[in-house]
Amino acid sequence: MHIRLLGTGAGGGFPQWNCNCHNCSRLRKGSIKSSARTQSSITVSGNGEDWVLFNASPDIRAQIESFPPLQPARKIRDTGICSIILCDAQIDHTTGLIIMREHDKPWDVYCTSAVHEDMTTGYPIFNMLSHFRGVNWHEVSTEQTPFEIPKADNLIFTAVPLKSEAPPFSPHRHNTVAGDNVGYKVEDTSTGKNLFYAPGLGTMEDHVLEFMSNADVVLVDGTVWTNDEMSRHGISDKLASEMGHLDQSSKGGIMEMLSGLEKPRKILIHINNTNPILDEESDERKQLDALGIEVSYDGMDINI
Ligand code: MLT
Ligand code: MN
Ligand code: ZN
């Protein structure tokens, strides 16, 4: 399986257009050892030709230009993306569907019924796309039922319900339902290897830990170092936990949880621009390095 990390930043990307935080300002000045990151999305392929897009970010246009296998090559209007899977209905994970409205046929979109509800009510992108070529919705079960996708040769997908938060515009914002947020296991039947991908993880639960322990590669929520990171920077008084993200540094946080896993390669993704780990020379980054936890970057390729 080929895995390409198209966008490794959280919502807003790095630098964020209106952000003057310690990281964003230093990146603009060229005084930080780091690199810019677009918004959260990966793509996977079992055959190297047909690609499943996980999450459609507002930066999808630049992301496609950065990765030739997704570009038109077979006919006048064309793409290497065969289907789209959504982890949730957040703006950074779905707005790319609007950017990709010119597709020459309905998009095959795989998501839970909870996400479908958001996409037809609070953020009605599916309704809007019905005025273009439309969406072929494939319902993803929250019962951890493995499924296949046409053209995605050798790949088997399983959605894993996660505790996180529904988006601010969701009808279930204050009453989260199963399927508001899912991670995905992607198994390659030809190599026997599997990826576990969860860009938004609010609470560590036993069933999630089990998927992670058995994965060859874990790509997991790297949004913030501390739960109060936004207020520390004077940006907002919202805690990361209120946005459905488990921080890295606290007791029981992502770092401690990952360091206990023996089998998988451990990689953080969906990194917010305020997170000190974006600075490759920071103490926080050194702590991760010492534990063998990687920080992803745009354009990173993984083959398993
Ligand atoms: C999140 O993951 O919490 C979202 O990316 C926030 C956003 O995009 O507004
Ligand atoms: Mn996000
Ligand atoms: Zn910033």
PDB file of N, CA and C in Angstrom, residues 45-107:
ATOM      1  N   SER A  45      -3.254   3.976  -1.939  1.00  0.00           N
ATOM      2  CA  SER A  45      -3.495   3.170  -3.130  1.00  0.00           C
ATOM      3  C   SER A  45      -2.862   1.801  -2.962  1.00  0.00           C
ATOM      4  N   GLY A  46      -3.576   0.777  -3.448  1.00  0.00           N
ATOM      5  CA  GLY A  46      -2.998  -0.567  -3.426  1.00  0.00           C
ATOM      6  C   GLY A  46      -2.301  -0.891  -4.725  1.00  0.00           C
ATOM      7  N   ASN A  47      -2.669  -0.185  -5.814  1.00  0.00           N
ATOM      8  CA  ASN A  47      -2.094  -0.516  -7.127  1.00  0.00           C
ATOM      9  C   ASN A  47      -1.242   0.610  -7.717  1.00  0.00           C
ATOM     10  N   GLY A  48      -1.163   1.740  -7.021  1.00  0.00           N
ATOM     11  CA  GLY A  48      -0.338   2.855  -7.497  1.00  0.00           C
ATOM     12  C   GLY A  48      -1.006   3.695  -8.572  1.00  0.00           C
ATOM     13  N   GLU A  49      -2.226   3.311  -8.986  1.00  0.00           N
ATOM     14  CA  GLU A  49      -2.922   4.062 -10.049  1.00  0.00           C
ATOM     15  C   GLU A  49      -4.228   4.680  -9.571  1.00  0.00           C
ATOM     16  N   ASP A  50      -4.952   3.930  -8.774  1.00  0.00           N
ATOM     17  CA  ASP A  50      -6.251   4.398  -8.295  1.00  0.00           C
ATOM     18  C   ASP A  50      -6.119   4.735  -6.815  1.00  0.00           C
ATOM     19  N   TRP A  51      -6.475   5.949  -6.480  1.00  0.00           N
ATOM     20  CA  TRP A  51      -6.202   6.482  -5.141  1.00  0.00           C
ATOM     21  C   TRP A  51      -7.495   6.796  -4.402  1.00  0.00           C
ATOM     22  N   VAL A  52      -7.550   6.364  -3.155  1.00  0.00           N
ATOM     23  CA  VAL A  52      -8.665   6.730  -2.277  1.00  0.00           C
ATOM     24  C   VAL A  52      -8.209   7.944  -1.476  1.00  0.00           C
ATOM     25  N   LEU A  53      -9.007   8.988  -1.540  1.00  0.00           N
ATOM     26  CA  LEU A  53      -8.682  10.213  -0.807  1.00  0.00           C
ATOM     27  C   LEU A  53      -9.367  10.156   0.551  1.00  0.00           C
ATOM     28  N   PHE A  54      -8.588  10.316   1.612  1.00  0.00           N
ATOM     29  CA  PHE A  54      -9.169  10.426   2.953  1.00  0.00           C
ATOM     30  C   PHE A  54      -9.275  11.895   3.287  1.00  0.00           C
ATOM     31  N   ASN A  55     -10.481  12.390   3.372  1.00  0.00           N
ATOM     32  CA  ASN A  55     -10.782  13.774   3.706  1.00  0.00           C
ATOM     33  C   ASN A  55     -10.411  14.692   2.539  1.00  0.00           C
ATOM     34  N   ALA A  56     -11.275  15.643   2.287  1.00  0.00           N
ATOM     35  CA  ALA A  56     -11.094  16.564   1.167  1.00  0.00           C
ATOM     36  C   ALA A  56     -10.875  17.946   1.762  1.00  0.00           C
ATOM     37  N   SER A  57      -9.630  18.385   1.793  1.00  0.00           N
ATOM     38  CA  SER A  57      -9.325  19.633   2.492  1.00  0.00           C
ATOM     39  C   SER A  57      -9.523  20.840   1.569  1.00  0.00           C
ATOM     40  N   PRO A  58      -9.671  22.016   2.167  1.00  0.00           N
ATOM     41  CA  PRO A  58      -9.779  23.232   1.337  1.00  0.00           C
ATOM     42  C   PRO A  58      -8.521  23.430   0.477  1.00  0.00           C
ATOM     43  N   ASP A  59      -7.428  22.740   0.823  1.00  0.00           N
ATOM     44  CA  ASP A  59      -6.175  22.860   0.074  1.00  0.00           C
ATOM     45  C   ASP A  59      -6.022  21.780  -0.993  1.00  0.00           C
ATOM     46  N   ILE A  60      -7.094  21.071  -1.313  1.00  0.00           N
ATOM     47  CA  ILE A  60      -6.974  19.926  -2.233  1.00  0.00           C
ATOM     48  C   ILE A  60      -6.393  20.321  -3.593  1.00  0.00           C
ATOM     49  N   ARG A  61      -6.682  21.519  -4.045  1.00  0.00           N
ATOM     50  CA  ARG A  61      -6.176  21.921  -5.351  1.00  0.00           C
ATOM     51  C   ARG A  61      -4.641  21.889  -5.372  1.00  0.00           C
ATOM     52  N   ALA A  62      -4.042  22.534  -4.382  1.00  0.00           N
ATOM     53  CA  ALA A  62      -2.570  22.537  -4.301  1.00  0.00           C
ATOM     54  C   ALA A  62      -2.038  21.135  -4.012  1.00  0.00           C
ATOM     55  N   GLN A  63      -2.794  20.375  -3.248  1.00  0.00           N
ATOM     56  CA  GLN A  63      -2.337  19.021  -2.907  1.00  0.00           C
ATOM     57  C   GLN A  63      -2.297  18.134  -4.149  1.00  0.00           C
ATOM     58  N   ILE A  64      -3.295  18.277  -5.011  1.00  0.00           N
ATOM     59  CA  ILE A  64      -3.283  17.508  -6.270  1.00  0.00           C
ATOM     60  C   ILE A  64      -2.105  17.953  -7.144  1.00  0.00           C
ATOM     61  N   GLU A  65      -1.860  19.235  -7.185  1.00  0.00           N
ATOM     62  CA  GLU A  65      -0.719  19.723  -7.985  1.00  0.00           C
ATOM     63  C   GLU A  65       0.612  19.223  -7.418  1.00  0.00           C
ATOM     64  N   SER A  66       0.621  18.901  -6.119  1.00  0.00           N
ATOM     65  CA  SER A  66       1.873  18.439  -5.496  1.00  0.00           C
ATOM     66  C   SER A  66       2.118  16.951  -5.688  1.00  0.00           C
ATOM     67  N   PHE A  67       1.137  16.232  -6.255  1.00  0.00           N
ATOM     68  CA  PHE A  67       1.254  14.773  -6.315  1.00  0.00           C
ATOM     69  C   PHE A  67       0.733  14.260  -7.665  1.00  0.00           C
ATOM     70  N   PRO A  68       1.612  14.101  -8.654  1.00  0.00           N
ATOM     71  CA  PRO A  68       1.206  13.754 -10.016  1.00  0.00           C
ATOM     72  C   PRO A  68       0.257  12.562 -10.155  1.00  0.00           C
ATOM     73  N   PRO A  69       0.349  11.494  -9.330  1.00  0.00           N
ATOM     74  CA  PRO A  69      -0.607  10.386  -9.540  1.00  0.00           C
ATOM     75  C   PRO A  69      -2.078  10.795  -9.420  1.00  0.00           C
ATOM     76  N   LEU A  70      -2.362  11.919  -8.785  1.00  0.00           N
ATOM     77  CA  LEU A  70      -3.764  12.355  -8.677  1.00  0.00           C
ATOM     78  C   LEU A  70      -4.196  13.218  -9.861  1.00  0.00           C
ATOM     79  N   GLN A  71      -3.244  13.583 -10.696  1.00  0.00           N
ATOM     80  CA  GLN A  71      -3.531  14.560 -11.760  1.00  0.00           C
ATOM     81  C   GLN A  71      -4.145  13.911 -12.996  1.00  0.00           C
ATOM     82  N   PRO A  72      -4.828  14.701 -13.846  1.00  0.00           N
ATOM     83  CA  PRO A  72      -5.440  14.147 -15.057  1.00  0.00           C
ATOM     84  C   PRO A  72      -4.369  13.573 -15.984  1.00  0.00           C
ATOM     85  N   ALA A  73      -4.634  12.346 -16.512  1.00  0.00           N
ATOM     86  CA  ALA A  73      -3.635  11.708 -17.372  1.00  0.00           C
ATOM     87  C   ALA A  73      -4.256  10.801 -18.418  1.00  0.00           C
ATOM     88  N   ARG A  74      -5.559  10.553 -18.323  1.00  0.00           N
ATOM     89  CA  ARG A  74      -6.177   9.547 -19.185  1.00  0.00           C
ATOM     90  C   ARG A  74      -7.175  10.111 -20.187  1.00  0.00           C
ATOM     91  N   LYS A  75      -7.825  11.209 -19.850  1.00  0.00           N
ATOM     92  CA  LYS A  75      -8.789  11.827 -20.755  1.00  0.00           C
ATOM     93  C   LYS A  75      -8.892  13.316 -20.460  1.00  0.00           C
ATOM     94  N   ILE A  76      -9.776  14.002 -21.130  1.00  0.00           N
ATOM     95  CA  ILE A  76      -9.783  15.467 -21.058  1.00  0.00           C
ATOM     96  C   ILE A  76     -10.061  15.988 -19.640  1.00  0.00           C
ATOM     97  N   ARG A  77     -10.994  15.374 -18.937  1.00  0.00           N
ATOM     98  CA  ARG A  77     -11.244  15.729 -17.532  1.00  0.00           C
ATOM     99  C   ARG A  77     -11.101  14.451 -16.709  1.00  0.00           C
ATOM    100  N   ASP A  78     -10.171  14.432 -15.784  1.00  0.00           N
ATOM    101  CA  ASP A  78      -9.788  13.157 -15.189  1.00  0.00           C
ATOM    102  C   ASP A  78      -9.013  13.366 -13.884  1.00  0.00           C
ATOM    103  N   THR A  79      -9.002  12.333 -13.071  1.00  0.00           N
ATOM    104  CA  THR A  79      -8.214  12.360 -11.831  1.00  0.00           C
ATOM    105  C   THR A  79      -7.834  10.942 -11.437  1.00  0.00           C
ATOM    106  N   GLY A  80      -6.768  10.815 -10.687  1.00  0.00           N
ATOM    107  CA  GLY A  80      -6.392   9.507 -10.148  1.00  0.00           C
ATOM    108  C   GLY A  80      -7.185   9.144  -8.900  1.00  0.00           C
ATOM    109  N   ILE A  81      -7.992  10.086  -8.386  1.00  0.00           N
ATOM    110  CA  ILE A  81      -8.791   9.806  -7.181  1.00  0.00           C
ATOM    111  C   ILE A  81     -10.027   9.009  -7.577  1.00  0.00           C
ATOM    112  N   CYS A  82     -10.173   7.806  -7.032  1.00  0.00           N
ATOM    113  CA  CYS A  82     -11.339   6.993  -7.415  1.00  0.00           C
ATOM    114  C   CYS A  82     -12.501   7.163  -6.442  1.00  0.00           C
ATOM    115  N   SER A  83     -12.217   7.456  -5.194  1.00  0.00           N
ATOM    116  CA  SER A  83     -13.274   7.599  -4.190  1.00  0.00           C
ATOM    117  C   SER A  83     -12.769   8.462  -3.053  1.00  0.00           C
ATOM    118  N   ILE A  84     -13.718   8.934  -2.256  1.00  0.00           N
ATOM    119  CA  ILE A  84     -13.360   9.794  -1.120  1.00  0.00           C
ATOM    120  C   ILE A  84     -13.977   9.212   0.151  1.00  0.00           C
ATOM    121  N   ILE A  85     -13.164   9.104   1.184  1.00  0.00           N
ATOM    122  CA  ILE A  85     -13.646   8.663   2.500  1.00  0.00           C
ATOM    123  C   ILE A  85     -13.541   9.844   3.458  1.00  0.00           C
ATOM    124  N   LEU A  86     -14.583  10.048   4.253  1.00  0.00           N
ATOM    125  CA  LEU A  86     -14.548  11.130   5.240  1.00  0.00           C
ATOM    126  C   LEU A  86     -14.482  10.555   6.650  1.00  0.00           C
ATOM    127  N   CYS A  87     -13.626  11.142   7.483  1.00  0.00           N
ATOM    128  CA  CYS A  87     -13.538  10.740   8.897  1.00  0.00           C
ATOM    129  C   CYS A  87     -14.580  11.473   9.736  1.00  0.00           C
ATOM    130  N   ASP A  88     -14.943  12.673   9.298  1.00  0.00           N
ATOM    131  CA  ASP A  88     -15.904  13.500  10.029  1.00  0.00           C
ATOM    132  C   ASP A  88     -16.387  14.572   9.056  1.00  0.00           C
ATOM    133  N   ALA A  89     -17.200  15.519   9.548  1.00  0.00           N
ATOM    134  CA  ALA A  89     -17.755  16.544   8.657  1.00  0.00           C
ATOM    135  C   ALA A  89     -17.091  17.904   8.862  1.00  0.00           C
ATOM    136  N   GLN A  90     -15.921  17.923   9.529  1.00  0.00           N
ATOM    137  CA  GLN A  90     -15.263  19.201   9.819  1.00  0.00           C
ATOM    138  C   GLN A  90     -14.904  19.958   8.530  1.00  0.00           C
ATOM    139  N   ILE A  91     -14.851  21.270   8.646  1.00  0.00           N
ATOM    140  CA  ILE A  91     -14.559  22.134   7.501  1.00  0.00           C
ATOM    141  C   ILE A  91     -13.247  21.728   6.823  1.00  0.00           C
ATOM    142  N   ASP A  92     -12.219  21.455   7.635  1.00  0.00           N
ATOM    143  CA  ASP A  92     -10.918  21.126   7.029  1.00  0.00           C
ATOM    144  C   ASP A  92     -10.912  19.760   6.349  1.00  0.00           C
ATOM    145  N   HIS A  93     -11.917  18.930   6.615  1.00  0.00           N
ATOM    146  CA  HIS A  93     -11.952  17.591   6.018  1.00  0.00           C
ATOM    147  C   HIS A  93     -12.956  17.444   4.884  1.00  0.00           C
ATOM    148  N   THR A  94     -13.751  18.470   4.636  1.00  0.00           N
ATOM    149  CA  THR A  94     -14.840  18.296   3.659  1.00  0.00           C
ATOM    150  C   THR A  94     -14.938  19.398   2.603  1.00  0.00           C
ATOM    151  N   THR A  95     -14.358  20.552   2.886  1.00  0.00           N
ATOM    152  CA  THR A  95     -14.535  21.695   1.980  1.00  0.00           C
ATOM    153  C   THR A  95     -13.944  21.436   0.588  1.00  0.00           C
ATOM    154  N   GLY A  96     -12.978  20.535   0.514  1.00  0.00           N
ATOM    155  CA  GLY A  96     -12.392  20.187  -0.784  1.00  0.00           C
ATOM    156  C   GLY A  96     -13.394  19.583  -1.748  1.00  0.00           C
ATOM    157  N   LEU A  97     -14.497  19.044  -1.225  1.00  0.00           N
ATOM    158  CA  LEU A  97     -15.533  18.502  -2.125  1.00  0.00           C
ATOM    159  C   LEU A  97     -16.088  19.602  -3.015  1.00  0.00           C
ATOM    160  N   ILE A  98     -16.208  20.796  -2.449  1.00  0.00           N
ATOM    161  CA  ILE A  98     -16.695  21.944  -3.223  1.00  0.00           C
ATOM    162  C   ILE A  98     -15.640  22.347  -4.267  1.00  0.00           C
ATOM    163  N   ILE A  99     -14.384  22.302  -3.847  1.00  0.00           N
ATOM    164  CA  ILE A  99     -13.298  22.646  -4.775  1.00  0.00           C
ATOM    165  C   ILE A  99     -13.287  21.663  -5.951  1.00  0.00           C
ATOM    166  N   MET A 100     -13.675  20.410  -5.677  1.00  0.00           N
ATOM    167  CA  MET A 100     -13.628  19.368  -6.712  1.00  0.00           C
ATOM    168  C   MET A 100     -14.985  19.163  -7.398  1.00  0.00           C
ATOM    169  N   ARG A 101     -15.797  20.227  -7.423  1.00  0.00           N
ATOM    170  CA  ARG A 101     -17.145  20.126  -7.990  1.00  0.00           C
ATOM    171  C   ARG A 101     -17.156  19.838  -9.478  1.00  0.00           C
ATOM    172  N   GLU A 102     -16.034  20.088 -10.171  1.00  0.00           N
ATOM    173  CA  GLU A 102     -16.026  19.903 -11.628  1.00  0.00           C
ATOM    174  C   GLU A 102     -15.837  18.452 -12.056  1.00  0.00           C
ATOM    175  N   HIS A 103     -15.823  17.529 -11.118  1.00  0.00           N
ATOM    176  CA  HIS A 103     -15.660  16.108 -11.460  1.00  0.00           C
ATOM    177  C   HIS A 103     -16.663  15.725 -12.548  1.00  0.00           C
ATOM    178  N   ASP A 104     -16.252  14.815 -13.454  1.00  0.00           N
ATOM    179  CA  ASP A 104     -17.109  14.521 -14.613  1.00  0.00           C
ATOM    180  C   ASP A 104     -18.208  13.504 -14.311  1.00  0.00           C
ATOM    181  N   LYS A 105     -18.260  13.029 -13.091  1.00  0.00           N
ATOM    182  CA  LYS A 105     -19.358  12.138 -12.682  1.00  0.00           C
ATOM    183  C   LYS A 105     -19.579  12.332 -11.184  1.00  0.00           C
ATOM    184  N   PRO A 106     -20.635  11.709 -10.628  1.00  0.00           N
ATOM    185  CA  PRO A 106     -20.839  11.895  -9.178  1.00  0.00           C
ATOM    186  C   PRO A 106     -19.637  11.370  -8.403  1.00  0.00           C
ATOM    187  N   TRP A 107     -19.278  12.047  -7.356  1.00  0.00           N
ATOM    188  CA  TRP A 107     -18.201  11.548  -6.484  1.00  0.00           C
ATOM    189  C   TRP A 107     -18.723  10.398  -5.650  1.00  0.00           C
TER     190      TRP A 107
END
